[in-house]
CSV table of C-alpha atoms in Angstrom, one decimal:
chain,number,residue,atom,x,y,z
A,719,UNK,CA,-0.2,0.1,-0.1
A,720,UNK,CA,1.0,3.1,-0.7
A,721,UNK,CA,2.0,5.6,1.7
A,722,UNK,CA,1.1,8.9,-0.9
A,723,UNK,CA,-2.3,10.1,-0.5
A,724,UNK,CA,-4.6,10.4,-3.6
A,725,UNK,CA,-3.7,13.6,-4.6
A,726,UNK,CA,-0.3,13.3,-4.8
A,727,UNK,CA,-0.5,9.6,-6.6
A,728,UNK,CA,-3.0,11.9,-9.3
A,729,UNK,CA,0.0,14.5,-9.2
A,730,UNK,CA,2.2,11.6,-10.2
A,731,UNK,CA,0.9,9.8,-12.5
A,732,UNK,CA,-0.1,13.1,-14.2
A,733,UNK,CA,3.5,14.2,-14.5
A,734,UNK,CA,4.1,11.0,-15.7
A,735,UNK,CA,2.1,10.7,-19.1
A,736,UNK,CA,3.0,14.2,-19.7
A,737,UNK,CA,2.0,17.0,-17.8
A,738,UNK,CA,4.4,19.5,-16.4
A,739,UNK,CA,3.9,20.5,-12.8
A,740,UNK,CA,1.4,23.7,-12.9
A,741,UNK,CA,-0.8,21.1,-15.2
A,742,UNK,CA,-0.5,18.2,-12.5
A,743,UNK,CA,-1.0,20.7,-10.1
A,744,UNK,CA,-3.8,22.2,-10.8
A,745,UNK,CA,-5.9,18.9,-12.2
A,746,UNK,CA,-4.6,18.1,-8.8
A,747,UNK,CA,-6.6,20.7,-6.6
A,748,UNK,CA,-9.3,19.8,-9.3
A,749,UNK,CA,-9.8,16.5,-8.4
A,750,UNK,CA,-8.8,16.8,-4.6
A,751,UNK,CA,-12.6,18.9,-4.6
A,752,UNK,CA,-14.8,16.0,-5.8
A,753,UNK,CA,-16.4,13.5,-3.2
A,754,UNK,CA,-13.9,10.7,-2.0
A,755,UNK,CA,-15.4,6.9,-2.4
A,756,UNK,CA,-16.8,7.1,1.5
A,757,UNK,CA,-18.1,10.6,1.2
A,758,UNK,CA,-20.5,9.6,-2.3
A,759,UNK,CA,-21.3,6.7,0.1
A,760,UNK,CA,-22.6,8.0,2.7
A,761,UNK,CA,-24.6,11.2,0.6
A,762,UNK,CA,-26.3,8.2,-0.9
A,763,UNK,CA,-27.2,6.8,2.0
A,764,UNK,CA,-28.4,9.7,3.5
A,765,UNK,CA,-30.6,10.2,-0.2
A,766,UNK,CA,-32.0,6.9,0.2
A,767,UNK,CA,-32.6,7.4,3.6
A,768,UNK,CA,-35.1,10.3,2.6
A,769,UNK,CA,-36.9,8.6,0.3
A,770,UNK,CA,-37.8,6.0,2.2
A,771,UNK,CA,-38.8,7.4,4.1
A,772,UNK,CA,-41.4,9.8,1.9
A,773,UNK,CA,-42.4,6.3,-0.2
A,774,UNK,CA,-43.8,4.8,3.6
A,775,UNK,CA,-44.9,8.6,5.0
A,776,UNK,CA,-47.1,8.6,1.6
A,777,UNK,CA,-47.9,5.1,1.9
A,778,UNK,CA,-49.6,5.6,5.0
A,779,UNK,CA,-51.2,8.8,4.2
A,780,UNK,CA,-52.8,6.4,1.5
A,781,UNK,CA,-54.3,3.9,3.5
A,782,UNK,CA,-54.9,6.5,6.1
A,783,UNK,CA,-57.4,7.8,3.5
A,784,UNK,CA,-58.2,4.7,2.5
A,785,UNK,CA,-59.3,3.6,5.6
A,786,UNK,CA,-60.9,6.1,6.9
A,787,UNK,CA,-63.0,6.5,2.9
A,788,UNK,CA,-64.2,2.9,4.7
A,789,UNK,CA,-65.8,3.8,7.5
A,790,UNK,CA,-66.8,6.8,6.0
A,791,UNK,CA,-68.8,4.4,3.7
A,792,UNK,CA,-70.3,1.9,6.3
């Protein structure tokens, strides 16, 4: 396992494919702003939890309305 941070590894890769120092630095800085694997997974988990809560709330409302209609018609 490499001791280099991902940003330094990106910079090293860019240098190895022919970028100059400033281009490699600019690319590494730009890529450092993007979320990593863990941050992206946390964002996705939060998004799915919100949607699950909305869907469950909607289902409860629909079932409640259906029960209210059935009770009102009896």
